[in-house]
Each structure stands twice: as C-alpha cells, then as structure tokens.
XYZ file of C-alpha atoms in Angstrom:
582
model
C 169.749 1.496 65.793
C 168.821 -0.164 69.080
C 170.713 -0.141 72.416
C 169.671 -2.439 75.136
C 170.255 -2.276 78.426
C 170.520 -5.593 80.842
C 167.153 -6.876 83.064
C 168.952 -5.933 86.805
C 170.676 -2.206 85.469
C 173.949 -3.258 86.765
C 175.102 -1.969 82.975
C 172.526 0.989 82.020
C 172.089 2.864 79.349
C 171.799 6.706 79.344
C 170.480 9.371 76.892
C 169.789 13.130 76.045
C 168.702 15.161 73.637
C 171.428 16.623 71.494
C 172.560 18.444 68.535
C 168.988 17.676 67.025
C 169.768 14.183 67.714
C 169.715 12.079 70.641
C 173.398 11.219 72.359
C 173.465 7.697 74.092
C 176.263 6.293 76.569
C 176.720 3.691 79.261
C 177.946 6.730 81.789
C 175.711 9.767 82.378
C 178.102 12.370 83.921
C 180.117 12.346 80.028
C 176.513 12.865 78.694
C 175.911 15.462 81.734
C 178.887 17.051 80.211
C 178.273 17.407 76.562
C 175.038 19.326 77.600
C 176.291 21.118 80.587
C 173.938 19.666 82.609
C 173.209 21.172 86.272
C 171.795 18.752 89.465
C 168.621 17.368 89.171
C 167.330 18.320 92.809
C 164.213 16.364 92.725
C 166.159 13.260 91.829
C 168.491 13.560 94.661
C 165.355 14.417 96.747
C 163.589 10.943 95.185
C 166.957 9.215 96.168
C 166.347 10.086 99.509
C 163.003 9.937 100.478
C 161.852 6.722 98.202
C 164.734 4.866 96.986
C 162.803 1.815 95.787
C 159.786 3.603 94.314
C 160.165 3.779 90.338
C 157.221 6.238 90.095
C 159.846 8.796 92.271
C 163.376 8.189 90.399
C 161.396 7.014 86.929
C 164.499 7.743 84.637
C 165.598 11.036 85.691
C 169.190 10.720 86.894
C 171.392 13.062 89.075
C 171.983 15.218 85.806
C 169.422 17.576 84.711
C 168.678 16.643 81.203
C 170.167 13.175 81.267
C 168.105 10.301 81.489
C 168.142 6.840 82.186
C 166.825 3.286 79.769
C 164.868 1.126 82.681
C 165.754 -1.813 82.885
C 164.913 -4.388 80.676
C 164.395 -1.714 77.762
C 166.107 -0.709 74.539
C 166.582 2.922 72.745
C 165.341 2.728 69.737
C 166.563 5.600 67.184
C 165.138 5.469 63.593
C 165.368 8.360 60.953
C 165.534 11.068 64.288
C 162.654 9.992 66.142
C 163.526 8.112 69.132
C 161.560 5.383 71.152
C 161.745 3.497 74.447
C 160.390 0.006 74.175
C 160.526 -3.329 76.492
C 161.960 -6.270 75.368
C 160.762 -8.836 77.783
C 157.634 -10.819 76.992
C 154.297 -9.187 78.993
C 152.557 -11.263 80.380
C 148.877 -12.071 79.023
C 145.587 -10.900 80.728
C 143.433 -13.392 79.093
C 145.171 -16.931 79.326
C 146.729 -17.557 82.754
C 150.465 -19.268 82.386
C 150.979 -22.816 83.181
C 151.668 -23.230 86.465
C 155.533 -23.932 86.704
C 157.302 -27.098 87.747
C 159.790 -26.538 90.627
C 161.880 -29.449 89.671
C 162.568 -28.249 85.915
C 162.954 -24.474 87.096
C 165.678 -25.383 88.888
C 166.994 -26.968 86.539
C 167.092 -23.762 84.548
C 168.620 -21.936 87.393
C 171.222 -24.423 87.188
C 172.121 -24.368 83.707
C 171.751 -21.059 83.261
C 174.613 -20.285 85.903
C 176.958 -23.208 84.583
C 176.898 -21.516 81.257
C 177.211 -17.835 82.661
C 180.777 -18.737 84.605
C 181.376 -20.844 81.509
C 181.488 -18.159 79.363
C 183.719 -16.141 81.483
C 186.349 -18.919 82.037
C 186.518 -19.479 77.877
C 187.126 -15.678 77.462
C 190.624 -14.209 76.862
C 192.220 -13.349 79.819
C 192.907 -9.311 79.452
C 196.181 -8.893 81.899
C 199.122 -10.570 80.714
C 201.116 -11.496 83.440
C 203.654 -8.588 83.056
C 206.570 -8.143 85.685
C 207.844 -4.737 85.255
C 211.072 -5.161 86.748
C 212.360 -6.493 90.018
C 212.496 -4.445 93.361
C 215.087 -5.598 96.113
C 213.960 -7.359 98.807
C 210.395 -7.901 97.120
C 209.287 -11.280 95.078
C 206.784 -10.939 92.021
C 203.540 -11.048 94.440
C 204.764 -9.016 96.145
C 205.835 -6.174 93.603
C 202.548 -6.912 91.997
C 200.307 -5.825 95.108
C 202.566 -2.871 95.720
C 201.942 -1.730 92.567
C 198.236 -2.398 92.467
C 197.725 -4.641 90.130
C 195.611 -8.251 90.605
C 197.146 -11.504 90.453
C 196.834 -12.628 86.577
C 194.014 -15.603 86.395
C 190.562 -16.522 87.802
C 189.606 -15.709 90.754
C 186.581 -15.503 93.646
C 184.648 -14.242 96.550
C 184.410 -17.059 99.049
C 182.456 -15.279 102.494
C 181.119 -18.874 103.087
C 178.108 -17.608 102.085
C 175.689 -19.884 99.552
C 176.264 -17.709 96.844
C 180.020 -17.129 96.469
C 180.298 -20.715 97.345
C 178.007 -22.214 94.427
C 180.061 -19.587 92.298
C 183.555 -20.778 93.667
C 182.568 -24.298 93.048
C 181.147 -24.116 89.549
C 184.268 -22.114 88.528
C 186.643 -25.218 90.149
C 184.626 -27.837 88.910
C 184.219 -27.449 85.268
C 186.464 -29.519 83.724
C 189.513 -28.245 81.451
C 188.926 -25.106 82.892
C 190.703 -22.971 85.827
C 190.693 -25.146 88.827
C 192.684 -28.007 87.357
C 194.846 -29.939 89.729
C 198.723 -29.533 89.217
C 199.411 -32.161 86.442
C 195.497 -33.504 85.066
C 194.158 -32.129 81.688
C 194.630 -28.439 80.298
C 195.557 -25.807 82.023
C 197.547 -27.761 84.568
C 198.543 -25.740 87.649
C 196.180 -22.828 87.297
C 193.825 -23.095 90.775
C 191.024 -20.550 91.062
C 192.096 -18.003 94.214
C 189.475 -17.818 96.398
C 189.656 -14.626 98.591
C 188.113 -14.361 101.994
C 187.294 -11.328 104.100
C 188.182 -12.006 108.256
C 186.801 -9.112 109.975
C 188.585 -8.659 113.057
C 187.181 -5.126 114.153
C 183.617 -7.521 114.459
C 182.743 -10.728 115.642
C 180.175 -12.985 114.839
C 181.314 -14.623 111.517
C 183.298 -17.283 112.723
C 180.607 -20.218 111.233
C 181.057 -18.970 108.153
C 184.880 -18.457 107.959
C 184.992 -22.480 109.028
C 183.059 -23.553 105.916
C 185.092 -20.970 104.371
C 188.131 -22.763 105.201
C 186.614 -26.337 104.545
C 185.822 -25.343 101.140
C 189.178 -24.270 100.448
C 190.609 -27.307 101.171
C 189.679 -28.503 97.638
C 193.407 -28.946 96.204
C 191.918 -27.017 93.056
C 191.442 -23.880 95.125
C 194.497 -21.470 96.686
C 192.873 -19.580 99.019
C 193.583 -16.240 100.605
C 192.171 -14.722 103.614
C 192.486 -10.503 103.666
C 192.391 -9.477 107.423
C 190.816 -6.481 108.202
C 190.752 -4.076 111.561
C 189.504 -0.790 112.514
C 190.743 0.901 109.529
C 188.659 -1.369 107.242
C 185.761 -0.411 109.200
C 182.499 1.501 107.047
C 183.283 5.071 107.409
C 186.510 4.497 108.266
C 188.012 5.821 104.713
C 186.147 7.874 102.948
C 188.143 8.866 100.338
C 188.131 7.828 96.922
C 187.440 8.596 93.478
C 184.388 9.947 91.835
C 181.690 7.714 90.552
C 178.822 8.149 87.708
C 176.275 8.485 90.648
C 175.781 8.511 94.123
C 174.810 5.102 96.096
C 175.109 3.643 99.715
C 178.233 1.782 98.745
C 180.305 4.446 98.888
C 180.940 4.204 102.623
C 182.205 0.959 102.888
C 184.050 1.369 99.213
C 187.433 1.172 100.862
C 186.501 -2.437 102.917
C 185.593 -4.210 99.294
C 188.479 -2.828 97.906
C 191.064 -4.190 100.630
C 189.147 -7.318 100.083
C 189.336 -7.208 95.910
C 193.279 -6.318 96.082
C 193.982 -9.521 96.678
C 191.660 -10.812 94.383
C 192.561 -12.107 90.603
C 192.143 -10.508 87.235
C 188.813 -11.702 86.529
C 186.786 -12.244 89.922
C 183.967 -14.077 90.887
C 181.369 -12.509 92.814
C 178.201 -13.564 93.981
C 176.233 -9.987 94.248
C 172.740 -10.180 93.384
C 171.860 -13.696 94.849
C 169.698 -12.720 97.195
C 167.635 -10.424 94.841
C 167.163 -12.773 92.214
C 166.510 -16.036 94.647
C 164.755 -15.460 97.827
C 160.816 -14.043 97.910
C 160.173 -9.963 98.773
C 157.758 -10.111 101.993
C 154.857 -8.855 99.237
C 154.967 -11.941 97.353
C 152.851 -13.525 99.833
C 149.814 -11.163 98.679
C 150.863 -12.482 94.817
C 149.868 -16.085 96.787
C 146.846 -14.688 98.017
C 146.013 -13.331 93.966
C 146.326 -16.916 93.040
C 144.286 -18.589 95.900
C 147.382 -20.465 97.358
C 146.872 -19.795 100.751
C 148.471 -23.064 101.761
C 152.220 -21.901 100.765
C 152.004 -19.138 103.647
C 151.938 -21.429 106.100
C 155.526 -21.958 106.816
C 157.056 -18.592 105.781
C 154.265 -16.929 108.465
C 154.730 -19.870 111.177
C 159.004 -18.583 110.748
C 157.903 -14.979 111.771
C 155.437 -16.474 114.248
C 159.269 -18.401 115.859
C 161.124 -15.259 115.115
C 158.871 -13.146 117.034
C 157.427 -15.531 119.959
C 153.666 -14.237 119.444
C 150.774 -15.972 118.116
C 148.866 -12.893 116.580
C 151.522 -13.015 113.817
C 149.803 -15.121 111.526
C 146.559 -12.706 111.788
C 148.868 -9.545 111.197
C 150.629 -10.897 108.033
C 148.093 -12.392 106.784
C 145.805 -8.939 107.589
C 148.438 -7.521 105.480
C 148.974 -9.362 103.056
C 145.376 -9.657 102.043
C 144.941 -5.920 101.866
C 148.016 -5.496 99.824
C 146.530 -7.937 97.403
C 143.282 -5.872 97.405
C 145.088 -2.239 97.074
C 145.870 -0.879 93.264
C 149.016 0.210 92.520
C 147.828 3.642 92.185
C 146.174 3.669 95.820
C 149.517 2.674 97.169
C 151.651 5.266 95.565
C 149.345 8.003 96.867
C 149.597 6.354 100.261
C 153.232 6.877 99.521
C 152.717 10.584 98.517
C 150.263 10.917 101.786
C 152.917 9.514 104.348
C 155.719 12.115 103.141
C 153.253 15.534 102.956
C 152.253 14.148 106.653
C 155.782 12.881 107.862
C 154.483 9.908 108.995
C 157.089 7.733 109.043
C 156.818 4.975 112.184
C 156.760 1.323 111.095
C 157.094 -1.461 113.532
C 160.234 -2.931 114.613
C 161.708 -6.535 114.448
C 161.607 -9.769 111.429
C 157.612 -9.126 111.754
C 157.560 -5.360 111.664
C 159.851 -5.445 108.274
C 157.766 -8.219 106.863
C 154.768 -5.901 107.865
C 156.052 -2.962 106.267
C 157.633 -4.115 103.465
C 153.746 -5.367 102.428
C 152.892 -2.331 100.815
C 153.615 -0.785 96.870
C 155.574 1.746 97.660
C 157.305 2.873 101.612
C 159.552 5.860 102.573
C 162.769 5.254 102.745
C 165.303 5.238 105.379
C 166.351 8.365 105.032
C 163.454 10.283 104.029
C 162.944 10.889 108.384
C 165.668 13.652 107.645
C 164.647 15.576 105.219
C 163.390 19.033 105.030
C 159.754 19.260 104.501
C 160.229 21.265 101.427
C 162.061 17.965 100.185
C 159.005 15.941 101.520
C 156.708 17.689 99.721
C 158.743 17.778 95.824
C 158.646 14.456 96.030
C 154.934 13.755 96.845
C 154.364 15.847 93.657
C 156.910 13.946 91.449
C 154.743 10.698 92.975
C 151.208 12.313 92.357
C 152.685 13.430 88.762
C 153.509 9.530 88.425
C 149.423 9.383 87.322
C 149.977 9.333 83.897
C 152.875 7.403 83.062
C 152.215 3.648 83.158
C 153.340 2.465 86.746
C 152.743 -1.354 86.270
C 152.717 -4.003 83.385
C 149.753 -5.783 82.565
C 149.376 -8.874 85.264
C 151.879 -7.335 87.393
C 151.515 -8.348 90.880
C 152.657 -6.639 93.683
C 155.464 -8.762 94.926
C 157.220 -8.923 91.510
C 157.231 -5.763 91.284
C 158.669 -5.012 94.830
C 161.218 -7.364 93.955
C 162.434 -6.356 90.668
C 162.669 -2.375 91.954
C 164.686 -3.665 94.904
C 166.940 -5.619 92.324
C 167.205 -2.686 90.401
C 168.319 -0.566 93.219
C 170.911 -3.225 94.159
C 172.431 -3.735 90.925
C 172.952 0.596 90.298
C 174.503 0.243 93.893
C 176.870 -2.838 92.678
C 177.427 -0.623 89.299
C 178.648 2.436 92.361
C 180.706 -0.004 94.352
C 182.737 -1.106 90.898
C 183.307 2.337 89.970
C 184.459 3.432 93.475
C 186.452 0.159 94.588
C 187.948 -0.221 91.659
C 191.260 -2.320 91.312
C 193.085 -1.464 88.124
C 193.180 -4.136 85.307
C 190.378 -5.801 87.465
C 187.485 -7.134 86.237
C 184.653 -7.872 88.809
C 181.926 -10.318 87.390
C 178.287 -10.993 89.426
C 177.037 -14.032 87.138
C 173.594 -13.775 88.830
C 172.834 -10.410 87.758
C 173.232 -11.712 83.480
C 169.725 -11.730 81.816
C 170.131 -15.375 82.063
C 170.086 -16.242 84.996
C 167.521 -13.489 85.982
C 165.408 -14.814 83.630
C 165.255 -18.607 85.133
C 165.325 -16.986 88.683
C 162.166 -15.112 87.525
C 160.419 -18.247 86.282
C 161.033 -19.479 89.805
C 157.443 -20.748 91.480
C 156.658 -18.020 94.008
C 155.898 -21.059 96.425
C 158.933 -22.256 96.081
C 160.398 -18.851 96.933
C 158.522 -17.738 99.459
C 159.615 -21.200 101.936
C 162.516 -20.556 104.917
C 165.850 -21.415 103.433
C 164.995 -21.501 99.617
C 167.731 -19.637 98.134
C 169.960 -21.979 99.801
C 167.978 -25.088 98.951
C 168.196 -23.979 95.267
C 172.166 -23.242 95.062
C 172.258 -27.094 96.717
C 170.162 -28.436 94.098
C 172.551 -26.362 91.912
C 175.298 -27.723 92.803
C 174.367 -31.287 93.182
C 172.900 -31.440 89.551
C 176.479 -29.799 88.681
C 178.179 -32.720 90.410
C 179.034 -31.208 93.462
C 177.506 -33.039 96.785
C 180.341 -33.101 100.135
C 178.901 -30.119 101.163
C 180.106 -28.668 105.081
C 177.693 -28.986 107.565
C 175.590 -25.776 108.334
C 176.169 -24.547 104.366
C 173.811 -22.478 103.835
C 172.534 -20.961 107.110
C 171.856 -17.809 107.628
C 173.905 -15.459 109.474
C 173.567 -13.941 112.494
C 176.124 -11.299 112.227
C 174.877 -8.759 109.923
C 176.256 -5.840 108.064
C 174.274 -3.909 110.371
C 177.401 -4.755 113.523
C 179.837 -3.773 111.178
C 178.143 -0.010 110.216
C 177.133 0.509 113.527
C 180.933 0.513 114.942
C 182.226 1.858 111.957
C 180.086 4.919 112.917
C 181.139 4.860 116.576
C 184.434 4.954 115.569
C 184.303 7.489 112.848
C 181.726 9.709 114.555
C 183.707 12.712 115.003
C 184.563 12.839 111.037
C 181.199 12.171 110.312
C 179.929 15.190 112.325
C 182.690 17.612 110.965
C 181.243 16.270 107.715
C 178.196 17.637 108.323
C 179.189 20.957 109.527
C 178.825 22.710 106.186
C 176.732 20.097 104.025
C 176.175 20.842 100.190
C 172.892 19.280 101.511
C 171.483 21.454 103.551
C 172.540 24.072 100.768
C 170.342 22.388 98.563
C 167.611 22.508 100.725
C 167.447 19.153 101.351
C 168.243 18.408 104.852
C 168.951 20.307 107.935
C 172.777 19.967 108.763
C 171.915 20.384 112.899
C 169.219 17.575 112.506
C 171.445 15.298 110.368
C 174.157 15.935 113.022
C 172.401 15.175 115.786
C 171.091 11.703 114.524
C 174.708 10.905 113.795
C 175.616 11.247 117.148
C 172.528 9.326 118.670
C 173.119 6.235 116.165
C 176.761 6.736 117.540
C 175.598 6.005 121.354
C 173.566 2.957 120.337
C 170.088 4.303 119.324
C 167.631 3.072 117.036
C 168.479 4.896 114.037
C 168.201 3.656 110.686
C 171.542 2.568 109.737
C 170.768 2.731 106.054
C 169.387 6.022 105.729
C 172.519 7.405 107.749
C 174.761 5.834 104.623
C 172.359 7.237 102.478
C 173.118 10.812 103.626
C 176.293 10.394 104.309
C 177.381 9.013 100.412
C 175.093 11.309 98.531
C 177.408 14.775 100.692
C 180.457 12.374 99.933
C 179.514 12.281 96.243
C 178.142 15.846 95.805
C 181.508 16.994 97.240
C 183.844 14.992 95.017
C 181.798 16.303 91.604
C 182.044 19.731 92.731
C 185.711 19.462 93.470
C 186.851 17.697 89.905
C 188.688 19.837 87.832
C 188.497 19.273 83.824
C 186.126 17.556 81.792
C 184.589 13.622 80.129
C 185.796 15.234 76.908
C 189.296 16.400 75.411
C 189.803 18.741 72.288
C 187.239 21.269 73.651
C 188.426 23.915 75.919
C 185.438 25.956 75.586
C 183.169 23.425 76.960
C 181.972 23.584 80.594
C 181.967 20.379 82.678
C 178.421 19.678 84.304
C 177.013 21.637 86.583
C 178.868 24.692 85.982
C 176.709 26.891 88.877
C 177.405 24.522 91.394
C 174.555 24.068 94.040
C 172.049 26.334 92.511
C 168.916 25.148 93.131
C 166.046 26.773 90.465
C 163.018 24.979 88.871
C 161.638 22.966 91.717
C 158.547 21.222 90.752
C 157.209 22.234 94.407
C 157.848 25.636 93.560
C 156.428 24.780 89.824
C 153.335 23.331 90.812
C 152.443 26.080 93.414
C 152.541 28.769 90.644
C-alpha cells in the first residue's frame, strides 16, 4: 500500500506506530488520539525558533509520537515493514540537465494552470442549491448568508493582485464553462463571483481595488466587494475553532473568513503564487554555482534603487558568493551557533532581507523571545540533524530555501482552511497542485531571479490563454503590505493581547517568558521595530495550545475508555536538552 502526499504539503500525510502496525491519516490530532499522544515540546520549540529549517521540524509534529510524510514522499507499507521514499526524480551528479528554454517553460506554466482550473470547473458541484424555507422580510441571498452557507457555483479571489487575477480570468474564459454570458453556449447565465476584500481600517490599496474593479467589468464576472473595518482587523477576533496544528494564520483567521462568506461553493484562490513563481534571495548563489554571473545584474542593480547606495552590489554579491561556497552542513551549525549565542541582529531594509535571507538556514522571527533553555533544545535537535540526509544530491541552496519556505506556506494555507472555514465551502489554490509546481520548478532560475517575473509570467499566461486587454499597472507590486494591516490590528487589540499573555501555557512550558513576551507586545504597539511575524507566531501557537487544552471529547466515537491527546496537559518531561546533558 502506498500513500502519497502532494509536492507543497498543503494536503499531508501523517503516521504512527500502532497496534503492531502503522496507522496513517491526513489529520494528526485523530492519530494523536488513538495513541494518547502528549505535546511534542521540542517541536513547538523548532516552530519557534527556526520555522523554515527542515533539519529543526524534520517530521515531528505537535503530537508526541505522530509524525509527518515530507513533502513530495509516499508511505510505503508492505507485509508490516514500513518505508518512506521520494517520488520526484533526483537530479543526476554526473550529467548536468539541459539548460531550459524560457519560452517553452512558460508554456508549461501555462498549460499546466489551464488544465488545473479545468479540472475543477468539470467536477460535480457538491452544494445543491437548497433553500430551506423562506424567512420574512429576507430574499434567498439573503437567508443563505444568514445561515452560513456560500452562494451555490464558482467562484474567486480577485485582490487585483497577478495571481487571483490570472486565476479569475482562466476560470471566465474557458469556454462552455462558468463564466458564460447570459444566453451564449452551455451553462448560460452562470458568471463566476469574484469577491474582493476593501479594507477600510487601512489605506494604501486603492491601485489595486481600481484594476479590481476594471476586471470586473467583464459581463462574465458578478463581482462582490466585502468591506471590512476595525473589527476585521488581525487580532481583532480571536476566536474560533480548533485546527490540526498551530500556524501564523490564526490571527487574521476571522478577516479571510469575512472575506470567504461571500464567496461561492467552490472558490478560486490564488495562495501559493508567490512561492512557486518568484526567486528566494539565495538563488542568486545557485547563479553563481552555474557561472551566470550576468543574470545578477538587474535583480542586484533593484536593491542598489531600493536602497540608494552603491556598495550594494559588493554586499550581495559578497554574500552570495559565500553562500555558494558554504555546505549545507556548515550552515546549519551556523544556525545551531546563532541560537546557543542569541545572536540574532540582521540588517534592516529590501537589502538587509536579501542579505539575510542568503544563508541555509536563519532564526526565525520569533526565536528573539524565547527562553534560553528553548534556544538551546533546539541547537541540539539541529546538531542531531548530522545524520539524517539534509539535502538531495545537486541540491543547491536556493532551491532548497525555496521549497522549505513553500512548504511552510502551504501547512499555514492547510491552518487558515481549517480555521476560516465556511461550511459546504470548498477553497481551491490551483498553484499549489503537483502540476503546476512541477512546471514552476522547471522555471530557468534567470528567468526567476529578474524584477517583476512572476508577473511577466502570469501575462505570458494569460496572453497564450487568449487573454490580452490587460489594466494598466497589472501586475505591480504593492506598496501597502500586510505588515500596515498587523501593525494596527495590534494597536488596537493591544490590551487583549497583553491579558493574553498574563498566564501563558507558554511560559508554562518553558518556552518563553510571559513578562518579556508582554513587554514586546506593548513596544510593537507604540510603533517599534519589532518583528511583526514572530509576534503572530507567539501569539497563534498560546491561541492554539489554549483551544486543545480546552476541547472536551475525542477524534473517535464508540470508545469511552479512550483518552483524547495529551491527557497531562502541559507536562513537560523528556527534553532532549535535558537528554543530552545526562
């Protein structure tokens, strides 16, 4: 028997050894159940400190016990024994691959997305359009939103973004399919709703909301704009239901799902794009490995304009030549170094995060925070790294950046479905199939690496799909980032946020200090430099430890003497610190 996972891990698989078998699910907390399972403290620590490092999570998970398929690998189970195996060609030491073609790659790109929203307009729709009765005063849309249900049909993100627009577009323009004009060919009178988010509590946006609007004016396209204020805010809501693990998304679950009520049955969204398109910083040191020096020229003269200084091109390139020079090994025990010594500056700006991000492995945002017991479990999980295989043959430095940094986005996209969940929804990231990853992979890294690709390639998408009157300025980037948004979210919601902290399950897990935590709350709250992303870290991993403590019952029915995981609560025993100082 062999069960796959996908190449992002947006749809994992999970295992543990049981009943002298091995037990196997898409979920880990019902496998966490079946074995009673406490918290994995090291894990959590991992999550924390070095997010994007595989040789820190590996495949533990937050369940003692339980552990994750990476991505791109199948469970194999034959006669008992069980294996883990890849299923993804490696590629060859000995004969170099042909050097791609741009042209025909995007081509691939291209058909591989046609067919991926292809196949998801020819499936059966799985919400009949059901009335349940009629309420006074109320027509059927509205009944339907009051009771929480989607509108029956196709649907789609539309931010004015590149990717939710080349998904929105595709999904119109195929013919005989959802998007037909009132009257011509099958399906007449079904238009694709196309839902935008106005964010009213910040500014900055309003570029995007025009194209928005222009691209909605496509008669096969009813579109819907979902206003949101303060209360929409990140950190605004924090309730909401428990999820299979923790993940950043959790704070601003409540914002996507205001957004996704109004949204269709099956909706578009164009998650993953910018993992699977545009170039990590470190794939500049993979154009060093292949003696392209020439393709850095206009990526490091964009830093050099973003930054106004003319030693930029002598820092990156500094950089990027050492990272190209530096095993993988040497750069996880720089990793393992930083944390025992707490050394966590890096320089600020476009430059500094370029800078920083050329490295194998970094801290993460959150890892300022922790306690230095924390610190130090995960420097040994990283120095016990040594003997598991860390890299693939040929494996280059910026690949592999970028596929752990997919990977982390698509377990966080996995998080936000579970947690913004619309009932009889079905939420649907076509870049994240194997498909397209695949022709995204086979992308030429000098092609990536150039300002503006990932837009360049959704136009070339789009025009080889028949689609050319784009709006002017499609595809820029945006100057209003998340970053606005999370930053008064947290002003606004600072006091909650505090009281949150008062108590942490955290800091009772030895993990963080609940006056430090606190305190940094309160200085991102007046304006301060503070990592905005490690804050959301910490702040959804005491959100999630909080809601599994507080569940009642069990994954399984029919067996009342079972315990539901971690039965102790926050018990922490078994640290490999404490392990590896004995």
């Amino acid at each position: 028997m062999t069960v796959c996972g996908d190449l992002a891990g947006a749809r994992p698989v999970f295992y543990t050894p049981w009943a002298g078998g091995t037990a196997y699910a898409t979920a880990a907390l019902p496998l966490a159940d079946l074995i009673e399972a406490n918290l994995d403290f090291g894990h959590l620590a991992a999550l924390l400190a070095a997010p994007d490092v595989p040789a820190a999570v590996h495949d533990s998970t937050p369940y003692d016990g339980v552990r994750r398929i990476p991505p791109g690998h199948a469970l194999i189970l034959r006669a008992g024994a069980r294996e883990i195996a890849g299923y993804e060609p490696v590629a060859s030491l000995a004969v170099a691959a042909p050097p791609a073609d741009p042209g025909r790659a995007v081509d691939a790109v291209r058909d591989a997305l046609i067919d991926a929203v292809r196949a998801r307009l020819a499936a059966p729709r799985h919400v009949p359009d059901v009335d349940p009765g009629p309420v006074p005063g109320m027509g059927p849309a509205e009944r339907r939103a009051a009771r929480g249900m989607p509108v029956p049909g196709i649907g789609a993100d539309l931010s004015g973004g590149p990717a939710s627009g080349t998904l929105v577009l595709l999904a119109a323009g195929l013919p005989g399919r959802p998007g037909t004009v009132l009257g011509h060919g099958t399906g007449a009178g079904e238009r694709l709703l196309a839902v935008t988010f106005n964010d009213l509590a910040v500014g900055g946006r309003e570029a995007e909301l025009e194209r928005a609007g222009t691209l909605a004016a496509n008669p096969r396209l009813h579109h819907v704009v979902v206003a949101g204020g303060e209360e929409m805010l990140p950190y605004a809501d924090l309730d909401g239901p428990l999820t299979d693990e923790p993940g950043p998304s959790l704070v601003t679950a409540a914002r996507h799902r205001a957004r996704l009520a109004s949204g269709s049955a099956d909706h578009f969204t164009g998650y993953g794009a910018r993992q699977v398109l545009d170039a990590h910083p470190a794939r500049l040191a993979d154009l060093l490995m292949d003696r392209k020096r020439r393709h850095l020229v206009r990526p490091v003269a964009a830093l050099a304009k973003a930054d106004g200084s003319v030693m930029v091109p002598a820092r990156v390139y500094g950089a990027a030549r050492k990272l190209a020079r530096t095993p993988y090994r040497t750069g996880v025990d720089g990793l393992a170094d930083r944390l025992m010594r707490r050394r966590f500056e890096e320089p600020g700006g476009a430059v500094g995060a370029s800078l920083a991000a050329l490295t194998w492995a970094r801290p993460g945002p959150a890892a300022r925070w922790l306690t230095g017991e924390a610190l130090a479990e995960v420097s040994v999980r990283l120095q016990g790294a040594t003997g598991r295989p860390g890299v693939g043959p040929g494996q280059r430095p910026g690949d592999f950046r970028a596929r752990a940094a997919l990977t982390r986005h698509a377990a966080d996209l996995r998080v936000l479905e579970q947690a913004a969940e619309i009932r009889f929804q079905r939420l649907h990231a076509p870049f994240l199939d194997n498909q397209v990853v695949r022709a995204c992979r086979a992308l030429p890294e000098a092609l990536r690496v150039q300002p503006g690709a990932r837009a360049a390639i959704l136009r070339t998408v789009l025009e080889g799909a028949g689609v050319a009157d784009l709006p002017p300025g499609w595809g820029a980037p945006s100057h209003a980032s998340s970053a606005v948004a999370a930053r008064t979210g947290l002003r606004v919601a600072v006091d909650s946020l505090v009281a949150l902290f008062d108590t942490p399950l955290l800091a009772e897990a030895g993990l963080v200090e609940a006056r430090v935590v606190r305190k940094a709350v309160r200085a991102a709250a007046q304006g301060e430099p503070v990592p905005l992303d490690g804050l959301a870290d910490l702040v959804s991993l005491e959100l999630w430890l909080r809601r599994l403590l507080a569940r009642r019952g069990t994954c399984w029915t029919g067996t009342p003497a079972r315990q539901r995981a971690v039965p102790a609560g926050i018990a922490p025993q078994g640290r490999a610190l404490g392990a590896a100082s004995s």
